[in-house]
PDB file of C-alpha atoms and ligand atoms in Angstrom:
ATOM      1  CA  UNK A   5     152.435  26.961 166.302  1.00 44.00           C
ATOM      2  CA  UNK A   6     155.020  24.309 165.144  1.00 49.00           C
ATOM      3  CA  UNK A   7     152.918  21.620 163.630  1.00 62.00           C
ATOM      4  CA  UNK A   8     154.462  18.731 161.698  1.00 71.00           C
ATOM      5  CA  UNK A   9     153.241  18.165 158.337  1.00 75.00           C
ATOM      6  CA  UNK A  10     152.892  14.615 156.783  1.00 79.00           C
ATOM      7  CA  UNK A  11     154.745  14.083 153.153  1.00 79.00           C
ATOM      8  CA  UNK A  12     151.779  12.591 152.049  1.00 77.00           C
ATOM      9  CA  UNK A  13     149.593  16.055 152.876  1.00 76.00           C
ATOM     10  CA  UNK A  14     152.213  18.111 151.379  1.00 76.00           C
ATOM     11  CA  UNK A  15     152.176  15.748 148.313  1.00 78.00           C
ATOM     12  CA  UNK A  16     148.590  15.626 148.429  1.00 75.00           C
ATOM     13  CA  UNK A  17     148.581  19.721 148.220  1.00 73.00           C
ATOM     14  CA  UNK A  18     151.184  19.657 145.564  1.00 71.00           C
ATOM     15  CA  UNK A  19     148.652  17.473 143.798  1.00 72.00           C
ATOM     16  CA  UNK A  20     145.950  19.482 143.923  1.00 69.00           C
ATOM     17  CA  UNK A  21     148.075  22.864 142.932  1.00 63.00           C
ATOM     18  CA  UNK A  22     148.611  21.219 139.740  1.00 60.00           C
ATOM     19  CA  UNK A  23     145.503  20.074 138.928  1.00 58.00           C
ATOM     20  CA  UNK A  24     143.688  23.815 139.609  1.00 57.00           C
ATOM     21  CA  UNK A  25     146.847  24.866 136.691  1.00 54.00           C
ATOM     22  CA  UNK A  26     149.410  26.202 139.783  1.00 60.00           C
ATOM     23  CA  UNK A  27     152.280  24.489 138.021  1.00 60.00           C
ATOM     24  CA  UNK A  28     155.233  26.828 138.505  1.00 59.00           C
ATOM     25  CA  UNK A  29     157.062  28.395 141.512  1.00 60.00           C
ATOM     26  CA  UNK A  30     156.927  32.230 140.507  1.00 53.00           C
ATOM     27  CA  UNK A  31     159.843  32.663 143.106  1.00 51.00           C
ATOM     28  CA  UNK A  32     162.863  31.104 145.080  1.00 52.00           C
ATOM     29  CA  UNK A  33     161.666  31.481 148.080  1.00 59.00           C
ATOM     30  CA  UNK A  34     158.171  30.742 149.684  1.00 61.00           C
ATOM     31  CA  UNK A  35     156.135  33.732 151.139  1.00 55.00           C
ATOM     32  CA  UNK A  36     155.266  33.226 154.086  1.00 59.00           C
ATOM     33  CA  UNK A  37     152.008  34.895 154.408  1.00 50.00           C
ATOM     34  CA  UNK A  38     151.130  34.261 157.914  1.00 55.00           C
ATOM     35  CA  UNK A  39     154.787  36.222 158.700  1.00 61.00           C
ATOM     36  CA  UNK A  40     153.625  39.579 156.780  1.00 54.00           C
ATOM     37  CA  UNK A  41     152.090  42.283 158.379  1.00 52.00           C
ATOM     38  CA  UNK A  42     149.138  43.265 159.324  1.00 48.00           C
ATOM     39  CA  UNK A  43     147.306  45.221 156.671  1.00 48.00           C
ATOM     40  CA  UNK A  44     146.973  48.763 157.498  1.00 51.00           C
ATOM     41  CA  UNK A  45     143.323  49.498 158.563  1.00 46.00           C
ATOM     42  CA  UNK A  46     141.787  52.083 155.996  1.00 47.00           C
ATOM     43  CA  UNK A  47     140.870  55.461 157.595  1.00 45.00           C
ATOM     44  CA  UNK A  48     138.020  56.493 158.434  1.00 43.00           C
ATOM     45  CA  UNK A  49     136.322  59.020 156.450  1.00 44.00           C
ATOM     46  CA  UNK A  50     135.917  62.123 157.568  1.00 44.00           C
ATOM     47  CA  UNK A  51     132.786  63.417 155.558  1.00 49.00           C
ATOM     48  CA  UNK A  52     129.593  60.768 156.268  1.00 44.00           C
ATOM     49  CA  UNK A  53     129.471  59.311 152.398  1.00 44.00           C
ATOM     50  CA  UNK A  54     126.964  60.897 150.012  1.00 49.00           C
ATOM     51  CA  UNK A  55     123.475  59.247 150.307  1.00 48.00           C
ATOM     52  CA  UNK A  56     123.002  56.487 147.583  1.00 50.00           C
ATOM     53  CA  UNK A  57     121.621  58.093 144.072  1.00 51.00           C
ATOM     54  CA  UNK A  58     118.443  56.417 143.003  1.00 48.00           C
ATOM     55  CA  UNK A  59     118.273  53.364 140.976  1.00 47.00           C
ATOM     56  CA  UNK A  60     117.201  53.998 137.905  1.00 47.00           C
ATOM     57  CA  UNK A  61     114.358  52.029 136.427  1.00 49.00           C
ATOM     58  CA  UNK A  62     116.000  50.221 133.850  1.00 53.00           C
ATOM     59  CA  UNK A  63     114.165  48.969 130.845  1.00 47.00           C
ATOM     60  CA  UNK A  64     114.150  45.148 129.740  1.00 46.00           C
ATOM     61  CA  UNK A  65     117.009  43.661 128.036  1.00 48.00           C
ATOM     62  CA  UNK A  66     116.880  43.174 124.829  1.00 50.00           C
ATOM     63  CA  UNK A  67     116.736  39.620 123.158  1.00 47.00           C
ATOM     64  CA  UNK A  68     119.764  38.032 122.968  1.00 48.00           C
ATOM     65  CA  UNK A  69     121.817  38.844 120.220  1.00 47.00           C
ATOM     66  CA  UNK A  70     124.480  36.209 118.512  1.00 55.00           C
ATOM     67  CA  UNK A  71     127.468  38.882 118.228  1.00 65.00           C
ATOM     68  CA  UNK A  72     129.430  39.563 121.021  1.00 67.00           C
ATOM     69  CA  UNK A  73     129.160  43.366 121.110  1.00 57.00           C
ATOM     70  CA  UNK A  74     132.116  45.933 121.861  1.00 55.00           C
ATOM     71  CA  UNK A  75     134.536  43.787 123.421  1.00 49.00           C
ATOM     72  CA  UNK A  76     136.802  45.818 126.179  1.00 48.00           C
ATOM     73  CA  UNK A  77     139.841  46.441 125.188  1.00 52.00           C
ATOM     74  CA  UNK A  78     142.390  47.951 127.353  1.00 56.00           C
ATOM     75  CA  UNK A  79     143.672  49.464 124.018  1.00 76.00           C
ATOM     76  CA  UNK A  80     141.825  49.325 120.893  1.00 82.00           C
ATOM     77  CA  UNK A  81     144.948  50.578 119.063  1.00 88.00           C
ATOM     78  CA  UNK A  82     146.702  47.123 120.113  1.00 92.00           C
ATOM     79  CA  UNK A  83     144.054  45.130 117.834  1.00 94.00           C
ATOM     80  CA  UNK A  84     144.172  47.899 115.243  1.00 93.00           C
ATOM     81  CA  UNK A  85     148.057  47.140 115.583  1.00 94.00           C
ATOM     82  CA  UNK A  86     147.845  43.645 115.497  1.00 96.00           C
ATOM     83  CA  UNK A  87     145.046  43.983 112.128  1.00 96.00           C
ATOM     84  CA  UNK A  88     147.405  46.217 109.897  1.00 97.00           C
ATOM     85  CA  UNK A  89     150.779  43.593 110.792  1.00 97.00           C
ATOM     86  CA  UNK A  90     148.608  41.023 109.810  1.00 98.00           C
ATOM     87  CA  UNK A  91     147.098  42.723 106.721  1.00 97.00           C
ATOM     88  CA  UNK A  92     150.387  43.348 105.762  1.00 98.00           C
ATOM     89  CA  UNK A  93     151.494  39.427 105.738  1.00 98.00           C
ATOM     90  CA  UNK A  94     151.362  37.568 102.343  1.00 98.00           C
ATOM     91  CA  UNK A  95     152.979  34.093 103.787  1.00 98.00           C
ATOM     92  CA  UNK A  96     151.954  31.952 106.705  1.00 98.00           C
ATOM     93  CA  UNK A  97     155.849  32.658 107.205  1.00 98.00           C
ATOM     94  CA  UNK A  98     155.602  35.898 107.572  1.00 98.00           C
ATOM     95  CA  UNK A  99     152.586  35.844 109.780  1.00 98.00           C
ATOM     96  CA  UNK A 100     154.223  33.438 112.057  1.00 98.00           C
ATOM     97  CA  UNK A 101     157.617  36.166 112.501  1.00 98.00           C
ATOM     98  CA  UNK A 102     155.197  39.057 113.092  1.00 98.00           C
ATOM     99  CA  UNK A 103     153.568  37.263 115.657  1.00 98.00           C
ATOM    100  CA  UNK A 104     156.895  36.221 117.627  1.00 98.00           C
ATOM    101  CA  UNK A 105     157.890  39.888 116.925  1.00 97.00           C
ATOM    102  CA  UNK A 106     154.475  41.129 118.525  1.00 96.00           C
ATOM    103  CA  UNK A 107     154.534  42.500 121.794  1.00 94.00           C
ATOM    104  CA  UNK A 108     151.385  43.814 122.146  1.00 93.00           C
ATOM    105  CA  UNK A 109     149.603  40.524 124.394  1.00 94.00           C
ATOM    106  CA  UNK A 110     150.484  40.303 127.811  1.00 92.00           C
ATOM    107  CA  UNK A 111     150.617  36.966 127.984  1.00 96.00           C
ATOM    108  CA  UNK A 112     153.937  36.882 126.498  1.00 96.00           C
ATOM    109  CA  UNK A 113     155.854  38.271 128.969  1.00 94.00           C
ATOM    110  CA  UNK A 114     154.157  34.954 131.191  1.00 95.00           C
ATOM    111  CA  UNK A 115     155.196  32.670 128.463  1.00 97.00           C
ATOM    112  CA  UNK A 116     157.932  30.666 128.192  1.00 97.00           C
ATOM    113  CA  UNK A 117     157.256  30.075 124.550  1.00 98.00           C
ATOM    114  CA  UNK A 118     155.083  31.362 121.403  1.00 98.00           C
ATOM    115  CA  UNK A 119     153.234  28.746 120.381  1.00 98.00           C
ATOM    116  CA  UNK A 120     152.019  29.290 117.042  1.00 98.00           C
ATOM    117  CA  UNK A 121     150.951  26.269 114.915  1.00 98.00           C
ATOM    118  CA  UNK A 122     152.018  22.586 114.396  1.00 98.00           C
ATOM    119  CA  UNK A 123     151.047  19.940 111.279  1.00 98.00           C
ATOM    120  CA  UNK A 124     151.177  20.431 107.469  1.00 98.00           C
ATOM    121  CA  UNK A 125     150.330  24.330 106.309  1.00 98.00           C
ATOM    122  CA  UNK A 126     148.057  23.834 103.081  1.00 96.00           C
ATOM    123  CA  UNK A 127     145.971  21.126 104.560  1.00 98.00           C
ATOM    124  CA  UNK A 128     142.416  20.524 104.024  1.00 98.00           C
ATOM    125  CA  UNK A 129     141.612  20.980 107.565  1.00 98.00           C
ATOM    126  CA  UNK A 130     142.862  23.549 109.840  1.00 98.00           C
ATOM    127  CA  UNK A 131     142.034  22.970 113.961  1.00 99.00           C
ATOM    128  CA  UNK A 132     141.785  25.872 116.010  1.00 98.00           C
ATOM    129  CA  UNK A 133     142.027  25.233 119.555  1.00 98.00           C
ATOM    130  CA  UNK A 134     142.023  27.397 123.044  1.00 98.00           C
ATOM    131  CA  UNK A 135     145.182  28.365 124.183  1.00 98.00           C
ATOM    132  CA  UNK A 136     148.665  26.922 124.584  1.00 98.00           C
ATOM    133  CA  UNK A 137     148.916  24.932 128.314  1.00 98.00           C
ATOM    134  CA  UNK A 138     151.724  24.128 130.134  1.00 98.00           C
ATOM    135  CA  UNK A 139     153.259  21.219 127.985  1.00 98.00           C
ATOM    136  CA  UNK A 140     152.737  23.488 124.853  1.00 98.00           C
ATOM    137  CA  UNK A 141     154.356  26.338 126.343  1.00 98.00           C
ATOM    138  CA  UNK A 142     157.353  24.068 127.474  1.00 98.00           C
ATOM    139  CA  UNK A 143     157.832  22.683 123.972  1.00 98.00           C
ATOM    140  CA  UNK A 144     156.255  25.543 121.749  1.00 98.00           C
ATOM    141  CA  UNK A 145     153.798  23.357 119.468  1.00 98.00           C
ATOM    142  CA  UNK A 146     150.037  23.527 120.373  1.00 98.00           C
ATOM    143  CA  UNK A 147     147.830  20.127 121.293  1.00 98.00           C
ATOM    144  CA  UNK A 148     150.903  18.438 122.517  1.00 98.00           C
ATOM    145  CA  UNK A 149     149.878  17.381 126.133  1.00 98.00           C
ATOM    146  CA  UNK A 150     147.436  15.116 127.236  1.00 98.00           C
ATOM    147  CA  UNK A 151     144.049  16.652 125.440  1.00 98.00           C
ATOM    148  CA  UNK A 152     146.006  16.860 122.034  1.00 98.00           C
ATOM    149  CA  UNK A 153     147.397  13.093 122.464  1.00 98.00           C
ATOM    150  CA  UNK A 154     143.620  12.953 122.913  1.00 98.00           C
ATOM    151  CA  UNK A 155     142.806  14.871 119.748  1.00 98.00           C
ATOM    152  CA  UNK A 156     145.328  12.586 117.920  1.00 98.00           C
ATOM    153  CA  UNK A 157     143.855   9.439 118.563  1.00 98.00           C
ATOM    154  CA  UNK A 158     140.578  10.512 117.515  1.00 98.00           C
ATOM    155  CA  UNK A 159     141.381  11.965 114.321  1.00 98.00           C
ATOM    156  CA  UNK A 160     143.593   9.189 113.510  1.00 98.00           C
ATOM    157  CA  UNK A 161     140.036   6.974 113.448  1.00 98.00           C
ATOM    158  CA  UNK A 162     138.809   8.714 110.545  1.00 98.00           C
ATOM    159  CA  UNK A 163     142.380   8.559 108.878  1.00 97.00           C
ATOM    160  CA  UNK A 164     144.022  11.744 109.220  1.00 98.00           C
ATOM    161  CA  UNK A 165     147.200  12.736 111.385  1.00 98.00           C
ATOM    162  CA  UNK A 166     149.120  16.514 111.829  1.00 97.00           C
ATOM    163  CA  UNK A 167     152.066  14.672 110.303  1.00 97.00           C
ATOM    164  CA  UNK A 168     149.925  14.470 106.945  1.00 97.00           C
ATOM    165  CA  UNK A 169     146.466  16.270 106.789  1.00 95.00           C
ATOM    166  CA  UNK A 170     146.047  18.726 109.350  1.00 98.00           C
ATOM    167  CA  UNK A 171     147.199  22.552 110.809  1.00 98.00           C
ATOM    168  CA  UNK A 172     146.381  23.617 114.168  1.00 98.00           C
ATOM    169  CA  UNK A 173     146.685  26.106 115.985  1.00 98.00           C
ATOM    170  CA  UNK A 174     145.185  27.877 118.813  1.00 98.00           C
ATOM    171  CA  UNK A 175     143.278  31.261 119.197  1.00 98.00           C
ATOM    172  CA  UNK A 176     145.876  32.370 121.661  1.00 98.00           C
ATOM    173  CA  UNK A 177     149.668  32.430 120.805  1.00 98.00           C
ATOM    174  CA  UNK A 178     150.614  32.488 124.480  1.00 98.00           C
ATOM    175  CA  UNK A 179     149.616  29.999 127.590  1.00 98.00           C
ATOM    176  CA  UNK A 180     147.605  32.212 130.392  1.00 97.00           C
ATOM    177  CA  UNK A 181     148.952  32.204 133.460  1.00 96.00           C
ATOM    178  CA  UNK A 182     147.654  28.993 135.294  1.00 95.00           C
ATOM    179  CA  UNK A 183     145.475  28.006 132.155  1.00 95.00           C
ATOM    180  CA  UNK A 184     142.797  30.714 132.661  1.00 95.00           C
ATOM    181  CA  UNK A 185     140.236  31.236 130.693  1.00 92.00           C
ATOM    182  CA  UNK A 186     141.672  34.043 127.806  1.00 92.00           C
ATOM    183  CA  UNK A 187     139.959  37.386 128.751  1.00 94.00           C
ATOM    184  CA  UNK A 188     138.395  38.883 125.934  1.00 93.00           C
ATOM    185  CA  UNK A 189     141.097  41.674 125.054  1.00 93.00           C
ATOM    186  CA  UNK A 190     143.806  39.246 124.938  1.00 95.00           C
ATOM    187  CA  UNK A 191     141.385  37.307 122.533  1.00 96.00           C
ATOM    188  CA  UNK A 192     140.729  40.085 120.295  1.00 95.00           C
ATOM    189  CA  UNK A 193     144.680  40.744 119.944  1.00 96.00           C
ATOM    190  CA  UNK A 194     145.180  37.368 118.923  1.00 97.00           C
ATOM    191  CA  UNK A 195     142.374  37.281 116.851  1.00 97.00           C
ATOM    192  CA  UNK A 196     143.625  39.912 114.222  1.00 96.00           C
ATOM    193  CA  UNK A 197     146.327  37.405 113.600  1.00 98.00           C
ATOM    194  CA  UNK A 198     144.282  33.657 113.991  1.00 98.00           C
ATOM    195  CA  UNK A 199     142.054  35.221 111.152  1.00 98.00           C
ATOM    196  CA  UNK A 200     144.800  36.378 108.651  1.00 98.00           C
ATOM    197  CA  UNK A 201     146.194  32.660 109.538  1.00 98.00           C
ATOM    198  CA  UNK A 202     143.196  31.351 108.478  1.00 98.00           C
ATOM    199  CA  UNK A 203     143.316  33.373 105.018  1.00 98.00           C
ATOM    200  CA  UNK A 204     146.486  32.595 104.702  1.00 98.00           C
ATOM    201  CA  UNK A 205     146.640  28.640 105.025  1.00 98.00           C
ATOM    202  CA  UNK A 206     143.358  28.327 103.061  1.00 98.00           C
ATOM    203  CA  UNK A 207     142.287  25.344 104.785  1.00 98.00           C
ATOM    204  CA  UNK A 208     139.031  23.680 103.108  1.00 98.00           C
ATOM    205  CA  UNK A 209     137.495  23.001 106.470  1.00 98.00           C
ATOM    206  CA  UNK A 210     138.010  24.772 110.128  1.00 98.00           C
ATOM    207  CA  UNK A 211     137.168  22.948 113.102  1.00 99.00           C
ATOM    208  CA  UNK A 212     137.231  24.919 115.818  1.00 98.00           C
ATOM    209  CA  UNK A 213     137.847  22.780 119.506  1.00 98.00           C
ATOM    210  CA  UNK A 214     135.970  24.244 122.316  1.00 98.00           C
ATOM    211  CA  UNK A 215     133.823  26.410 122.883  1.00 98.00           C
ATOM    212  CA  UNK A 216     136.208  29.274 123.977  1.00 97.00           C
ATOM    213  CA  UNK A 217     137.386  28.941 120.173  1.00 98.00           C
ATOM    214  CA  UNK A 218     133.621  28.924 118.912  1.00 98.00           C
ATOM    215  CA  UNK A 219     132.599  31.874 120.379  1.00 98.00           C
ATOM    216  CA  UNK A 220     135.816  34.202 119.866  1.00 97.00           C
ATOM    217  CA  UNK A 221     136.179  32.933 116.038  1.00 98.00           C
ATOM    218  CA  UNK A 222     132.442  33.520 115.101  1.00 98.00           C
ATOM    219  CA  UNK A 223     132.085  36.383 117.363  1.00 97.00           C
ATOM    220  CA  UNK A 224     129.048  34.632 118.768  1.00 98.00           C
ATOM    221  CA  UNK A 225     127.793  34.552 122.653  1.00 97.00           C
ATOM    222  CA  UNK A 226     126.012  31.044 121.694  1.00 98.00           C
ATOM    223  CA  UNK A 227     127.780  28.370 123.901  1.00 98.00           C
ATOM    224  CA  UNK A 228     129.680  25.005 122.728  1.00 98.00           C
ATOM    225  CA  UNK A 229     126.542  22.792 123.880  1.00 98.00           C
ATOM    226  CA  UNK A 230     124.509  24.646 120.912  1.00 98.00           C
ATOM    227  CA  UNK A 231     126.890  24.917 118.342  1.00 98.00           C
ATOM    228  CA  UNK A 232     128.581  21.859 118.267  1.00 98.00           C
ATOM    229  CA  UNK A 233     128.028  19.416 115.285  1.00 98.00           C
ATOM    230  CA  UNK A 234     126.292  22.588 113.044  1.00 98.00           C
ATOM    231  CA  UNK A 235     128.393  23.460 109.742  1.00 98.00           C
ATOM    232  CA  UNK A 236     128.370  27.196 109.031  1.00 98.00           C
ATOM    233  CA  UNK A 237     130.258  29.094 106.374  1.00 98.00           C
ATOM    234  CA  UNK A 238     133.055  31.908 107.891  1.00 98.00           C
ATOM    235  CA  UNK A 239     133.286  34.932 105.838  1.00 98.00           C
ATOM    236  CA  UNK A 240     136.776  36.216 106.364  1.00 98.00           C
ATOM    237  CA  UNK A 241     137.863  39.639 105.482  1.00 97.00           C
ATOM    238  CA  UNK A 242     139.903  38.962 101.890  1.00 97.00           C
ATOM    239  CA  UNK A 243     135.890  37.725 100.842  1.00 97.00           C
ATOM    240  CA  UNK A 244     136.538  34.001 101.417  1.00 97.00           C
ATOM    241  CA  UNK A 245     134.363  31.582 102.983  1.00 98.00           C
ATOM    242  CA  UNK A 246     135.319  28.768 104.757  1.00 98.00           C
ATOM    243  CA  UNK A 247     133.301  26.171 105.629  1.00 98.00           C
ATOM    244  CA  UNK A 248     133.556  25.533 109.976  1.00 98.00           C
ATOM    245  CA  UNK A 249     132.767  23.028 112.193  1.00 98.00           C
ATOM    246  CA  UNK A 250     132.597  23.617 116.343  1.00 98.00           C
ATOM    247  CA  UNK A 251     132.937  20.688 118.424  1.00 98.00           C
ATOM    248  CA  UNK A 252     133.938  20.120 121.801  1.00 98.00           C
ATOM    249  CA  UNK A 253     137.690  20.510 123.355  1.00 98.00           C
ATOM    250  CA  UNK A 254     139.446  17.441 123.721  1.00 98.00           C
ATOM    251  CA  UNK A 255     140.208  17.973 127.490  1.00 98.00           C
ATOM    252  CA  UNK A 256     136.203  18.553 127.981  1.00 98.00           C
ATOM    253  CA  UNK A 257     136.319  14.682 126.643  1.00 98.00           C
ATOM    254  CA  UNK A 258     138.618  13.689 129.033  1.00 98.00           C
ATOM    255  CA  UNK A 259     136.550  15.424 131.822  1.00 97.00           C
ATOM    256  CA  UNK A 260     133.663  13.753 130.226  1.00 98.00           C
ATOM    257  CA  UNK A 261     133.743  10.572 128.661  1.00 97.00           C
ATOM    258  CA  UNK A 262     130.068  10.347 128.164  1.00 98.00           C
ATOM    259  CA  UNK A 263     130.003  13.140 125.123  1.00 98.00           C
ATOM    260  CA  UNK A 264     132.789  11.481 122.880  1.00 98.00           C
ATOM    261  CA  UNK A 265     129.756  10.027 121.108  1.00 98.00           C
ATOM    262  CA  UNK A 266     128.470  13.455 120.236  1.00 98.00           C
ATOM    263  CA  UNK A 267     132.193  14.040 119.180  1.00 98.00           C
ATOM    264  CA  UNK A 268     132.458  11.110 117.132  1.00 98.00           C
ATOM    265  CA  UNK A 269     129.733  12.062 115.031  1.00 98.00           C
ATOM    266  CA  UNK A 270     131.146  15.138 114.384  1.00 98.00           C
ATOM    267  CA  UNK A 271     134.172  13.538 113.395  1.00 98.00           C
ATOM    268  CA  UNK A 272     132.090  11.063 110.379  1.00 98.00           C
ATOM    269  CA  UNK A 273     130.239  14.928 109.924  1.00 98.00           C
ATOM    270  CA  UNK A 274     133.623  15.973 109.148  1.00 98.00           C
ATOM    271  CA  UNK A 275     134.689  13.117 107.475  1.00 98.00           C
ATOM    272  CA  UNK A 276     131.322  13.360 104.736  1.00 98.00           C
ATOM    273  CA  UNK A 277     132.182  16.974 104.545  1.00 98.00           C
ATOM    274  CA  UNK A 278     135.298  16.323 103.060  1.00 98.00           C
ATOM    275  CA  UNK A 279     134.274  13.882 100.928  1.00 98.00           C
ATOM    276  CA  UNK A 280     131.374  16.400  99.663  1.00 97.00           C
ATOM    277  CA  UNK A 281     134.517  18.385  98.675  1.00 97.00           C
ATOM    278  CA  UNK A 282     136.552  15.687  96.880  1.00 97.00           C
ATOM    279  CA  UNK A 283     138.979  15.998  99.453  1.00 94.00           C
ATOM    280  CA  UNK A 284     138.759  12.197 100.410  1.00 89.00           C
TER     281      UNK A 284
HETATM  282  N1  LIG B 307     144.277  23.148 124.739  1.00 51.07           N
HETATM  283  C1  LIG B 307     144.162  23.966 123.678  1.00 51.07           C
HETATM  284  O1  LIG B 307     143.110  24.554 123.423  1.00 51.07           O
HETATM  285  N2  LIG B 307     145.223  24.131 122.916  1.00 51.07           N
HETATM  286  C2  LIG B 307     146.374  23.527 123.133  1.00 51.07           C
HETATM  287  O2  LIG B 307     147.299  23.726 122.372  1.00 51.07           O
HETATM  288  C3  LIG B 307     146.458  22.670 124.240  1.00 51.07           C
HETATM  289  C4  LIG B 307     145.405  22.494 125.035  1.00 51.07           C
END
């Protein structure tokens, strides 16, 4: 079959690869897939196989519970790892080499860049986003593409800019491939380090953005819709507390315009919180 296709269909494609996150040619050369080989048909097996074991009656799950349980790790020793370098940080210096000396996630070997925090360390308020995307990986600093730009302009309406009053960062150092969703291993690694961060730039107030950052920094299974807007008080491990505010990811806002009113108010929650504190 030798079928011409139209620019405008290949452009359209191209289009639509980069909006599902396919924004990067892993190769030189295309595969052509309808070229390859057939695959091999599995054998048969000889022996007829064994006759299904019965289901077991299984009791009723148990009510919910807020934590997020054992989390599967491909190697618990990586966390355990990633805990003791942290531990043994005193700086947010020092964090940031071990992390770019780390080699324990993955996702680094994907990454172009480690993308570990942007804005003033000491602020008052510390944002902890998702995971670095493509425009962060390209130029290493997190909240740089189009959601951050987004992020910007709304904290700029209650005053405050990463140039003067705020750190962020992200609970993942390292984009995932095609902006998936970070599986929970990967955010365990990172974790060990995003809380020793946290310790270390003693921010008054955490926001976390998203609901991917909710759930892995207060090891909760409640989702974004529930815990958005409601201040509760992180215990971290060196006995602090800070006080944290989830609210929704600045790309959800751009997917839905309707719920930057339920943002908003989070920001003038923020905004009284600090306040509250003397901070403003
Ligand atoms: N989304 C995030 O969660 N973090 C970034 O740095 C960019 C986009």
């Amino acid at each position: 079959m030798n079928q011409t296709i139209a620019r405008e269909d290949i452009e359209s494609l191209l289009r639509w690869y980069v909006d599902q996150g396919i924004d990067e040619a892993i190769g030189e050369e295309a595969i052509d897939r309808f070229a390859a080989p057939p695959p091999q048909a599995a054998p048969l097996p000889v022996q007829p196989p064994a006759p299904a074991a019965p289901t077991p009656i299984r009791p009723l799950p148990a009510a919910p519970t807020p934590l997020r349980g054992p989390v599967p790790i491909e190697s618990p020793q990586l966390v355990e790892d990633a805990r003791a370098l942290a531990q043994r940080c005193n700086s947010v210096e020092e964090l940031e080499a071990a992390v770019r000396a780390f080699e324990g996630c993955a996702l680094k070997r994907t990454a172009k860049n480690t993308v570990f925090a942007d804005g003033v360390v000491g602020s008052p308020v510390m944002i902890v986003g998702e995971a670095p995307g493509a425009d962060e990986d390209r130029l290493g600093k997190p909240f740089v593409g189009v959601s951050g730009q987004l992020m910007d302009r709304m904290f700029d309406a209650i005053g405050m800019s990463r140039e003067r009053d705020l750190y962020i960062t992200n609970i993942l150092f390292w984009r995932p491939p095609g902006n998936r969703t970070p599986t929970l291993a990967e955010q365990a690694v990172c974790m060990a380090f995003t809380r020793r961060h946290i310790e270390l730039a003693k921010p008054k107030v955490l926001v976390l953005a998203g609901g991917t950052a909710a759930k892995s920094v207060l090891d909760t299974t409640e989702g974004i819709m529930r815990l958005r807007g409601k201040w509760t008080n992180l215990a971290l491990d060196d006995g602090s507390t800070v006080p944290t505010l989830p609210t929704f990811h600045p790309a959800y806002l751009l997917r839905t315009p309707a719920s930057k009113r339920q943002s908003w108010s989070d920001l003038l929650s923020l905004d009284k919180k600090l306040r509250e504190l003397g901070i403003r």
